Short mmCIF file of N, CA and C in Angstrom, two decimals:
data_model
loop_
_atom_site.label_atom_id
_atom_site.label_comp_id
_atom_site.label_asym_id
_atom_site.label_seq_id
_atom_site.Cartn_x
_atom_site.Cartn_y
_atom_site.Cartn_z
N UNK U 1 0.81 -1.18 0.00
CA UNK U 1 0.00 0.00 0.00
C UNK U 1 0.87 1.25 0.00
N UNK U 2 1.96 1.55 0.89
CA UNK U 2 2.91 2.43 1.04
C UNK U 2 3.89 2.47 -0.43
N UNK U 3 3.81 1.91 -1.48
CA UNK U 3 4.91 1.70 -2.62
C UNK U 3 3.52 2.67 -3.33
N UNK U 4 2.40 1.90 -3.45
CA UNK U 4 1.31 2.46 -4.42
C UNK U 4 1.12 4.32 -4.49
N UNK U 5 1.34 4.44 -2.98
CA UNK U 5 0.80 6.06 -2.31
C UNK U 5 2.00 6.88 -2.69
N UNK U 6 3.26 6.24 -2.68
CA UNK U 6 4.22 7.09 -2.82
C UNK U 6 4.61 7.07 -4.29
N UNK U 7 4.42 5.98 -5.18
CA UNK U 7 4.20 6.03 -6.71
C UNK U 7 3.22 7.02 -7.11
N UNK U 8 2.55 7.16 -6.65
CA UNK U 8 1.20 8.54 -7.13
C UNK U 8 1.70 9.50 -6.42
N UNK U 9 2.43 9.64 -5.65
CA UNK U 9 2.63 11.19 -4.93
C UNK U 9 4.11 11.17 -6.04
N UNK U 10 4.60 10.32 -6.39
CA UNK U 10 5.99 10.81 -7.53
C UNK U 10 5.59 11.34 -8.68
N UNK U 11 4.64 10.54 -9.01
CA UNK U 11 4.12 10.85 -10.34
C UNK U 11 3.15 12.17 -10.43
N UNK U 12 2.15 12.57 -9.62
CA UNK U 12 1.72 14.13 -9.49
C UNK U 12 2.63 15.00 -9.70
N UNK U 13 4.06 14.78 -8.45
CA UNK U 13 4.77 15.82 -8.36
C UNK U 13 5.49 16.26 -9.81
N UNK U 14 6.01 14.77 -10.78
CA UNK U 14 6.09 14.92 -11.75
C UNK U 14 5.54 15.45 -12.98
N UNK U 15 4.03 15.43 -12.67
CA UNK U 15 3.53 16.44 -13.98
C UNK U 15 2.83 17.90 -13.25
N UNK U 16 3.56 18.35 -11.94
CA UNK U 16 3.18 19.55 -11.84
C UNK U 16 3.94 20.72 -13.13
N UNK U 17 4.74 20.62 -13.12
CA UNK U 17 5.51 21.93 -14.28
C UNK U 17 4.26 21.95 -15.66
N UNK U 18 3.91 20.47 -15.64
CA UNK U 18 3.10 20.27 -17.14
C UNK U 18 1.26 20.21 -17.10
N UNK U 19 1.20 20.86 -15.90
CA UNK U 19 -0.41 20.54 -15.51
C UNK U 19 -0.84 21.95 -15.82
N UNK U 20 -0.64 22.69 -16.32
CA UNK U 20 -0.80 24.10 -16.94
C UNK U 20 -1.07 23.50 -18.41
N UNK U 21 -0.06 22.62 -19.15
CA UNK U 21 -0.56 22.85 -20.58
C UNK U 21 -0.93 21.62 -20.53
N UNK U 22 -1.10 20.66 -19.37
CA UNK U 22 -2.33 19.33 -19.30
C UNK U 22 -3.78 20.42 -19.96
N UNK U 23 -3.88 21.47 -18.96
CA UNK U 23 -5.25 21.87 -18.70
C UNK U 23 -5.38 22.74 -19.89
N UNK U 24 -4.45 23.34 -20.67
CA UNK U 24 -4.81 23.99 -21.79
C UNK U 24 -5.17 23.11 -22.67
N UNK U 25 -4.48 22.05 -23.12
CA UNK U 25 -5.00 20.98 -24.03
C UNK U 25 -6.14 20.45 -23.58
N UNK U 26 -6.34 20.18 -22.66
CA UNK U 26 -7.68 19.52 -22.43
C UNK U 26 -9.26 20.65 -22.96
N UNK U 27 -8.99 21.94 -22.06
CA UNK U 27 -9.74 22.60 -22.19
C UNK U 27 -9.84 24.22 -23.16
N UNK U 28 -8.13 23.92 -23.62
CA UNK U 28 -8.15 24.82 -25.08
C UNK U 28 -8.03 26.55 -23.67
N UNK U 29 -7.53 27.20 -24.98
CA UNK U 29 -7.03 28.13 -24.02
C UNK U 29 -7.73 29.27 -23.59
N UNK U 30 -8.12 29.76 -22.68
CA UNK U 30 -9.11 30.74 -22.03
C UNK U 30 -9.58 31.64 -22.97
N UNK U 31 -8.30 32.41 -23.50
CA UNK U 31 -8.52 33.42 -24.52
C UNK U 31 -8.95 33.59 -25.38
N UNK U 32 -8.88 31.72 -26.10
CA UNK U 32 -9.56 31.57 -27.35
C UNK U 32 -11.14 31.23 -27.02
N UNK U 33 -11.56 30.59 -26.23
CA UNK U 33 -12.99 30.72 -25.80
C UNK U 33 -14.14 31.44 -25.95
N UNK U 34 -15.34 31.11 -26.21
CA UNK U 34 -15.67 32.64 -27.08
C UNK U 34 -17.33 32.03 -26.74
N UNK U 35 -18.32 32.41 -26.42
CA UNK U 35 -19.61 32.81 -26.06
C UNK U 35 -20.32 32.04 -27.94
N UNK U 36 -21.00 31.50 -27.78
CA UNK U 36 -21.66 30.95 -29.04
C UNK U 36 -22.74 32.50 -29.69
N UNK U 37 -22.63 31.96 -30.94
CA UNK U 37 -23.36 33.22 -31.15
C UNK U 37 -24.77 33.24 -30.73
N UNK U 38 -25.68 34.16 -30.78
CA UNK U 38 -27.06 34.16 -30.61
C UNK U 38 -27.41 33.36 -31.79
N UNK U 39 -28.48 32.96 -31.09
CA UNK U 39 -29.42 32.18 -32.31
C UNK U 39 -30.23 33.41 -33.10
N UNK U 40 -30.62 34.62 -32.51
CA UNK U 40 -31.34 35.37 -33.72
C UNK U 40 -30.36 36.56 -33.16
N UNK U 41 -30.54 37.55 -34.19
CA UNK U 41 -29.93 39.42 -33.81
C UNK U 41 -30.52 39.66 -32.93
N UNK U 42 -29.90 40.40 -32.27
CA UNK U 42 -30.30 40.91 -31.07
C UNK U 42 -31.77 42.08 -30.85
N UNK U 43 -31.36 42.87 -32.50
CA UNK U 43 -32.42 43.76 -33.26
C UNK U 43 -32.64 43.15 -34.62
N UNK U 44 -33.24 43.82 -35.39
CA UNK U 44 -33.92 43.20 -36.60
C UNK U 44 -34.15 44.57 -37.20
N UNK U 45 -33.70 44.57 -38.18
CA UNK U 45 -34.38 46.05 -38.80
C UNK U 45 -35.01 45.69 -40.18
N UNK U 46 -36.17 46.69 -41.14
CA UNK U 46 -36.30 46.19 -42.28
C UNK U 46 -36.80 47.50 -42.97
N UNK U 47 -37.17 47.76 -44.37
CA UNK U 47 -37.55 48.55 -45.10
C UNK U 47 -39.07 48.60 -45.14
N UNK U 48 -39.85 49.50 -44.86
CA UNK U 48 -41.20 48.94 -45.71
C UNK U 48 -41.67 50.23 -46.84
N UNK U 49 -42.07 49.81 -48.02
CA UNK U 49 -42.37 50.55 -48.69
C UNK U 49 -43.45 50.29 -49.01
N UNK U 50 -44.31 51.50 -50.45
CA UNK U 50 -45.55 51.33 -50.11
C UNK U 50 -45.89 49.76 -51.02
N UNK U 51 -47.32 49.39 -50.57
CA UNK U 51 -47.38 48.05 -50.61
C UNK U 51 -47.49 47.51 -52.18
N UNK U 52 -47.24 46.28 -52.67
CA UNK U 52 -47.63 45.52 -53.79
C UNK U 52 -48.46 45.10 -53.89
N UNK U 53 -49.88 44.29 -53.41
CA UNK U 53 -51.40 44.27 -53.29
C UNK U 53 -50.83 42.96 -52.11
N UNK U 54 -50.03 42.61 -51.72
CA UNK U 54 -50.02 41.22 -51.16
C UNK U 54 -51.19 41.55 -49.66
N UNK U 55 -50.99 39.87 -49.47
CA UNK U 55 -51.81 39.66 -48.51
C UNK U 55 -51.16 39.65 -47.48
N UNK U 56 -51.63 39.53 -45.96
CA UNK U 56 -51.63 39.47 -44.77
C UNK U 56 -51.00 38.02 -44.62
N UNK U 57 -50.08 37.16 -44.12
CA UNK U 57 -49.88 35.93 -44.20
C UNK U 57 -50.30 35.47 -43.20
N UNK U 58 -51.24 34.55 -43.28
CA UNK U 58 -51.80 33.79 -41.92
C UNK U 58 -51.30 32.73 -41.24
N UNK U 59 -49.58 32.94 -41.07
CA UNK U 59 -48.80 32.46 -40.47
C UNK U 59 -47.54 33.01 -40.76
N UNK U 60 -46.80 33.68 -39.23
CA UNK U 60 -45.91 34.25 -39.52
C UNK U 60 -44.52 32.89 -39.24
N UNK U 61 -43.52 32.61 -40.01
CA UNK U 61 -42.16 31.63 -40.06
C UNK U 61 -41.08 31.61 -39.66
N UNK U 62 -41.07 33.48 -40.45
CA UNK U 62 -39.17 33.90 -40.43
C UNK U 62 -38.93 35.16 -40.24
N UNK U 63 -37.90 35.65 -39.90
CA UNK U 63 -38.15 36.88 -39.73
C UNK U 63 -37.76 37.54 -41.14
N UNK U 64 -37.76 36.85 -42.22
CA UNK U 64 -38.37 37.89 -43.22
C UNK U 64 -39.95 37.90 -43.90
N UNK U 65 -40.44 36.70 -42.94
CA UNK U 65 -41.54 37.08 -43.46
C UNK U 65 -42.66 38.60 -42.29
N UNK U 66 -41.80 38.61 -41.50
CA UNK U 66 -42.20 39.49 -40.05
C UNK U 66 -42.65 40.74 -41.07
N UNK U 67 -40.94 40.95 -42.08
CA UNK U 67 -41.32 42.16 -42.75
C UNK U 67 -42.11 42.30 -44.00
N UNK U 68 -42.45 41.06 -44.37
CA UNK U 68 -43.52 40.94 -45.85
C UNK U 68 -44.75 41.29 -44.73
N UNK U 69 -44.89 40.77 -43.54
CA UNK U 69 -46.51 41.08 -43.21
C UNK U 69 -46.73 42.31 -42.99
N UNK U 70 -45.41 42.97 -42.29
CA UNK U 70 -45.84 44.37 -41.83
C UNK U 70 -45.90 45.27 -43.37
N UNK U 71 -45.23 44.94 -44.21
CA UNK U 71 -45.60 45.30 -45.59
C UNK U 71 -46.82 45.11 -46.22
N UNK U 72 -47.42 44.12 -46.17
CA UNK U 72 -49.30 43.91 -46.50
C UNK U 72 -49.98 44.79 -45.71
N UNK U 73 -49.66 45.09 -44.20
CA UNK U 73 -50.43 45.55 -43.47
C UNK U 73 -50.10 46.87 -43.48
N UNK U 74 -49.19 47.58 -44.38
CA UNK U 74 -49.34 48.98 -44.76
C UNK U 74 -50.12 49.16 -46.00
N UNK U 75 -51.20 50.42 -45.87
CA UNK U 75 -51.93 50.32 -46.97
C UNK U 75 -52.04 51.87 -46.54
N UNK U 76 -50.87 52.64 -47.61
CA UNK U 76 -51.40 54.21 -47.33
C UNK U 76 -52.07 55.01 -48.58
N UNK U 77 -53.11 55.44 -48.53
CA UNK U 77 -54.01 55.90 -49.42
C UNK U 77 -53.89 57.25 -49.45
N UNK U 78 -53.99 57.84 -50.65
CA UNK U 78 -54.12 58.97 -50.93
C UNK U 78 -52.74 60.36 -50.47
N UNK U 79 -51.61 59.04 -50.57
CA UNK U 79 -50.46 60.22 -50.45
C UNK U 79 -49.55 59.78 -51.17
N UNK U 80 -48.98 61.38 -51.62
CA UNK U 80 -47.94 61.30 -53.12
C UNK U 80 -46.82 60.82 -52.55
N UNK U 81 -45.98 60.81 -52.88
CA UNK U 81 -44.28 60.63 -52.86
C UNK U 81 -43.91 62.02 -52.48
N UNK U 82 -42.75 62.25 -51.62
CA UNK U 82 -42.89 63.55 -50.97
C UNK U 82 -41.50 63.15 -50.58
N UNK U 83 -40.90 61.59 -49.99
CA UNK U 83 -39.16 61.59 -49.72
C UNK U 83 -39.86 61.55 -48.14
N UNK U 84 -40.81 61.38 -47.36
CA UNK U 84 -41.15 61.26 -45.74
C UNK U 84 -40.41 59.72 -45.65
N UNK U 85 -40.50 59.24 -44.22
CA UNK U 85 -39.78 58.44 -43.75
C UNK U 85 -40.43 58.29 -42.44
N UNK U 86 -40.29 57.23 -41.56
CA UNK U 86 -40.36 57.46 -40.19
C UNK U 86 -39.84 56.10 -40.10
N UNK U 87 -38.95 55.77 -38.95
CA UNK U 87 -38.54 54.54 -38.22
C UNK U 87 -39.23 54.86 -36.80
N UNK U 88 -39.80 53.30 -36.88
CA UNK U 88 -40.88 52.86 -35.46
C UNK U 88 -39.61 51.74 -34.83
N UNK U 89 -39.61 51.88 -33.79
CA UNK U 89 -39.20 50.68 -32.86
C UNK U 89 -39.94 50.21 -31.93
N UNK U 90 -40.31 48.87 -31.89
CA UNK U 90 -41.29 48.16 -31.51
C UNK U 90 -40.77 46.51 -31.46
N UNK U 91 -41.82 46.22 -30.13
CA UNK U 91 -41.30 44.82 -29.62
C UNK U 91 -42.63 44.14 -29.32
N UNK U 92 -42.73 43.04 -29.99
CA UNK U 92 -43.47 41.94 -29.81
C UNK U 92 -43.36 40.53 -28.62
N UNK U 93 -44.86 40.79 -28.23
CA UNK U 93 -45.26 39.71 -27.26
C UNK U 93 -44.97 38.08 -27.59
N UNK U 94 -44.65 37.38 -27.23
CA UNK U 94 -44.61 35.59 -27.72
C UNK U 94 -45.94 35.77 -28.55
N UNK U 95 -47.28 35.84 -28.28
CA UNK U 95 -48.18 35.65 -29.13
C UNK U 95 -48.63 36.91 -30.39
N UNK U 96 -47.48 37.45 -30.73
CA UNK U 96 -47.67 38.25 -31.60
C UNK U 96 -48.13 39.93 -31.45
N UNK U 97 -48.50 39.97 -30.36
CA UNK U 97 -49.31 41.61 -29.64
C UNK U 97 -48.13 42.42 -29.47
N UNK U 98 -48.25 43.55 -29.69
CA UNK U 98 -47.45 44.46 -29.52
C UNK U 98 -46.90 45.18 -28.05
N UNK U 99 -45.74 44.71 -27.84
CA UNK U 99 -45.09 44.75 -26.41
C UNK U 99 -44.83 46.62 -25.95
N UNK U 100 -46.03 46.61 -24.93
CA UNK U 100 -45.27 48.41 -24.64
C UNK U 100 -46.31 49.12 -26.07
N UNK U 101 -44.91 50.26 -25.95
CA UNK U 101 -45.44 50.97 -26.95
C UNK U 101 -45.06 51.47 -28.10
N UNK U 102 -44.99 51.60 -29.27
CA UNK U 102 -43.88 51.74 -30.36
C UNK U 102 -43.37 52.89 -30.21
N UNK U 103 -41.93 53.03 -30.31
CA UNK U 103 -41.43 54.65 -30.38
C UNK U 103 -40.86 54.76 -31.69
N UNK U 104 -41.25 56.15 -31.76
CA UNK U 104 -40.55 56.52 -33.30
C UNK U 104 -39.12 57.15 -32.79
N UNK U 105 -38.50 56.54 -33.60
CA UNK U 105 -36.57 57.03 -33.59
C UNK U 105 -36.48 57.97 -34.55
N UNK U 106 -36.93 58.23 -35.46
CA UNK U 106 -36.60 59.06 -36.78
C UNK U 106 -37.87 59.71 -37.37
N UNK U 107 -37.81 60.71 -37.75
CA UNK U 107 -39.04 60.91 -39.15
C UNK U 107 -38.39 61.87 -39.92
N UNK U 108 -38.38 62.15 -41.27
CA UNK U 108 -38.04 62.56 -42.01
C UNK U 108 -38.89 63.40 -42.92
N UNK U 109 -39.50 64.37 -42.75
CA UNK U 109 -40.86 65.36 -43.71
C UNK U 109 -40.75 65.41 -44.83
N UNK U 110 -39.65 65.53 -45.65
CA UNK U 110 -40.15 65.50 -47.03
C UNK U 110 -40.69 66.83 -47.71
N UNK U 111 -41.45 67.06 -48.49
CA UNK U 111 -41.94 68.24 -48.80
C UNK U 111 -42.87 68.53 -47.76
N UNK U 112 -42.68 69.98 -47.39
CA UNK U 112 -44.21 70.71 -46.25
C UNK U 112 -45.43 70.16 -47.45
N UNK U 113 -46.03 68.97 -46.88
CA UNK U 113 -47.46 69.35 -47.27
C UNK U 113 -48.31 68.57 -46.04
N UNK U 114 -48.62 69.40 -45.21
CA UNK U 114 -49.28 69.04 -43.78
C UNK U 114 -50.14 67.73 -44.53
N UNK U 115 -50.99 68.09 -45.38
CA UNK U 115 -52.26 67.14 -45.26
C UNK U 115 -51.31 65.52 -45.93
N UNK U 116 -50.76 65.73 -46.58
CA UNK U 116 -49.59 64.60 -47.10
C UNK U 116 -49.53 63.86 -45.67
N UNK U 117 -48.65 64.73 -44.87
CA UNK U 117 -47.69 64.25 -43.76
C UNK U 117 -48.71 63.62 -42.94
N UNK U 118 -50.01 64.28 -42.70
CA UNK U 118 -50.87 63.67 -41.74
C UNK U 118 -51.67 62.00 -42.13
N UNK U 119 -51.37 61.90 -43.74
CA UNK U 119 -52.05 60.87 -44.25
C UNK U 119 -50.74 59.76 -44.20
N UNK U 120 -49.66 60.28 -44.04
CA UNK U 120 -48.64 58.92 -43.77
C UNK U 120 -48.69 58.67 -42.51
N UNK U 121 -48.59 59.56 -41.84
CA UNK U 121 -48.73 58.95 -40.22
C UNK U 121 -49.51 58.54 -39.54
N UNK U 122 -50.54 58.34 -40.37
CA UNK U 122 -51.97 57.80 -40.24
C UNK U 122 -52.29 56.34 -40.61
N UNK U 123 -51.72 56.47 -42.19
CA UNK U 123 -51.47 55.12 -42.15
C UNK U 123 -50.18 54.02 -41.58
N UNK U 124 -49.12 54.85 -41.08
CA UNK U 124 -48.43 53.93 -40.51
C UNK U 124 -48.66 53.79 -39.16
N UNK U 125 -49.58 54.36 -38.85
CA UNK U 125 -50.50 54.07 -37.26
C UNK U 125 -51.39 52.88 -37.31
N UNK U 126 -51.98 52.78 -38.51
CA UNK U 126 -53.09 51.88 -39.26
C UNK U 126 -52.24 50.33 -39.64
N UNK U 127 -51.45 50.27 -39.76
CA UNK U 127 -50.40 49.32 -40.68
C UNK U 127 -49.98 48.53 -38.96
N UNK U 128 -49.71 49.34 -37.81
CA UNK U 128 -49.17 48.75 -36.48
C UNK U 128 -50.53 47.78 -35.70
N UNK U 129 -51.71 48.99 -35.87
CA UNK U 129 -52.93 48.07 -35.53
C UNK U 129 -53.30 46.72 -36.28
N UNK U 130 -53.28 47.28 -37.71
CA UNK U 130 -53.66 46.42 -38.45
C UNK U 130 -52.69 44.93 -38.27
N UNK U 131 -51.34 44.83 -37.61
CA UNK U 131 -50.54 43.72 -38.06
C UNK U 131 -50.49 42.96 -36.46
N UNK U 132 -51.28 44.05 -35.53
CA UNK U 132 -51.08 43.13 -34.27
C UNK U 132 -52.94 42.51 -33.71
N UNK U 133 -52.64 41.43 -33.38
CA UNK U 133 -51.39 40.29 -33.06
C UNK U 133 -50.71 40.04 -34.39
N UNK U 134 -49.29 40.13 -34.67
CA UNK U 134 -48.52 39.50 -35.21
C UNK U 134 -48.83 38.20 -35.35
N UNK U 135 -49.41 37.25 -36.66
CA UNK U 135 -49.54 35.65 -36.44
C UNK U 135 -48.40 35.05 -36.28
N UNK U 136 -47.36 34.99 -35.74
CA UNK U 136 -46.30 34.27 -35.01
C UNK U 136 -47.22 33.18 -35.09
N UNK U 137 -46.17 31.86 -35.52
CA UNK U 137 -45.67 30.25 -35.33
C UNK U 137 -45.05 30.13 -33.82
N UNK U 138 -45.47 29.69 -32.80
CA UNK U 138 -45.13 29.06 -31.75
C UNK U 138 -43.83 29.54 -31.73
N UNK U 139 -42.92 28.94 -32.84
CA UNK U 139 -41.31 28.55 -32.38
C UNK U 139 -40.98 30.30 -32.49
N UNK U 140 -41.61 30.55 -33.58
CA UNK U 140 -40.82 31.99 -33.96
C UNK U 140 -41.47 33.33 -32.73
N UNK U 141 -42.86 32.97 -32.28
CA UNK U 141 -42.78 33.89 -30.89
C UNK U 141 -42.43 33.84 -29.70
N UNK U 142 -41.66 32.15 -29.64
CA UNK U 142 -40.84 32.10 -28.51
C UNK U 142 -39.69 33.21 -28.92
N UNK U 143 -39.03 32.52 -29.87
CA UNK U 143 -37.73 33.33 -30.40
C UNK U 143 -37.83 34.63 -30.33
N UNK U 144 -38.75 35.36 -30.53
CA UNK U 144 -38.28 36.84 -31.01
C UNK U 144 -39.53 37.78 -29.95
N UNK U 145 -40.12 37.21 -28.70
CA UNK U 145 -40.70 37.82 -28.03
C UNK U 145 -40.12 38.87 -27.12
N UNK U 146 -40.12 40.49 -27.48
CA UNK U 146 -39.46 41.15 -26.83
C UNK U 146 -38.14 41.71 -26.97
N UNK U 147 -37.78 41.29 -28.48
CA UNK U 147 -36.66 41.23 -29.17
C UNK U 147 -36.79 43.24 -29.80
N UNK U 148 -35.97 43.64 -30.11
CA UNK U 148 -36.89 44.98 -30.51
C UNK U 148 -36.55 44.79 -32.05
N UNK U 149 -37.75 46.05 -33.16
CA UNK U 149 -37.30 45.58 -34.58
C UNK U 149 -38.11 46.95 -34.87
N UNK U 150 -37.29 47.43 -35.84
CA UNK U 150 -37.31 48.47 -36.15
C UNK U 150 -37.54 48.56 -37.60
N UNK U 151 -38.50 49.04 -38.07
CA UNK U 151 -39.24 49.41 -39.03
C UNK U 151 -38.87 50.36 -39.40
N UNK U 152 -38.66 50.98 -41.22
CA UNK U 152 -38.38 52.31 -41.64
C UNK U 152 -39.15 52.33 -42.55
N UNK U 153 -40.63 53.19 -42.47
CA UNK U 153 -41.83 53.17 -43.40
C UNK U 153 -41.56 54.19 -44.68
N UNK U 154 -41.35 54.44 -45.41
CA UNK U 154 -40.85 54.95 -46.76
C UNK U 154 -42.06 55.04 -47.28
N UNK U 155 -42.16 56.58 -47.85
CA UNK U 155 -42.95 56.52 -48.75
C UNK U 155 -42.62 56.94 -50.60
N UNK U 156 -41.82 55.95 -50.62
CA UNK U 156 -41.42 55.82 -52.03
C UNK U 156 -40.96 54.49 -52.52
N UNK U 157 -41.22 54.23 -54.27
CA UNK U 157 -41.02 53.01 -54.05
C UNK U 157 -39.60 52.64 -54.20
N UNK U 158 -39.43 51.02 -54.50
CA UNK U 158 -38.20 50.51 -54.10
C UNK U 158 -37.48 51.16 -55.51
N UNK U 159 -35.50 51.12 -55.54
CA UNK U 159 -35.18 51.54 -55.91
C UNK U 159 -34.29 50.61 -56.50
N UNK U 160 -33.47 50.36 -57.60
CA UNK U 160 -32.41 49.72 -57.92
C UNK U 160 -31.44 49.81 -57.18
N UNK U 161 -31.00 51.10 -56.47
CA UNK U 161 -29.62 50.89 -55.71
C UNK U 161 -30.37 50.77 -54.43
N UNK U 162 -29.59 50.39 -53.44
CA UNK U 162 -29.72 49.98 -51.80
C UNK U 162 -29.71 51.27 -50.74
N UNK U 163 -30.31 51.51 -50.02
CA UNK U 163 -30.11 52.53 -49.22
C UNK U 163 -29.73 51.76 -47.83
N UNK U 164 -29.26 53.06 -47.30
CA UNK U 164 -28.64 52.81 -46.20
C UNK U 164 -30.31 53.03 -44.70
N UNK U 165 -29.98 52.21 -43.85
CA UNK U 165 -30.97 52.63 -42.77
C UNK U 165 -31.10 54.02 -41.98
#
């Protein structure tokens, strides 16, 4: 018993100098270690312009389809092209309802024409009612309940080159 105890107390003492890069090899080195990514963005942003006739999808999937619905569910009538803008930020409930309250981060006027300006912000008031509850899929209003996503309602249409948010 006394040969066994003192064979293991030789042999510890022997890989103390090397029990530093025992433990780096085993467990790879602190520094390189790194947090997995999120499964979704943290935010979500998207474009909406004015609409193509689509429908309302009666099931929301992905989060690009988040922004095809909020795109059906804008329907602004009776206003020209003017270069207005507004970004909404807004956060959704697991079952699709609108979390809180939406804040606008941006708006952008465009030409002074009051009655213009009052008919976009009208309908992008109309477009937030109209899309909540959000029809969220189970998996996707676990995922993105409370997540924030930011909308930039444009009232012009899409363009060949890309704009910036």
């Amino acid at each position: 018993m006394r040969s066994y105890g003192t064979s293991l107390a030789v042999f510890l003492l022997g890989l103390n100098p090397a029990m530093p890069a025992l433990a780096q090899g085993l467990f790879g080195d602190p520094d390189e270690r790194r947090e997995p990514p999120p499964s979704l963005p943290q935010s979500f942003s998207g474009i909406i312009r004015p609409p193509s006739g689509e429908e309302i999808p009666k099931e929301v999937n992905t989060l690009n389809d988040i922004v095809r619905a909020m795109q059906a569910c804008w329907r602004p009538t009776g206003i020209r092209y003017s270069g207005q803008s507004v970004t909404i930020r807004i956060s959704f409930k697991r079952n699709g309802e609108v979390l809180g309250k939406p804040m606008i981060t941006h708006y952008r006027e465009g030409e002074p024409d009051a009655a213009n300006r009052d008919a976009f912000t009208q309908a992008v008031r109309e477009a937030l009612v109209r899309c909540s509850p959000m029809p969220f899929t189970d998996r996707l209003g676990a995922a993105v309940a409370g997540r924030p996503f930011t909308f930039r309602f444009v009232d012009s249409p899409a363009t060949d080159k890309s704009q910036n948010l």
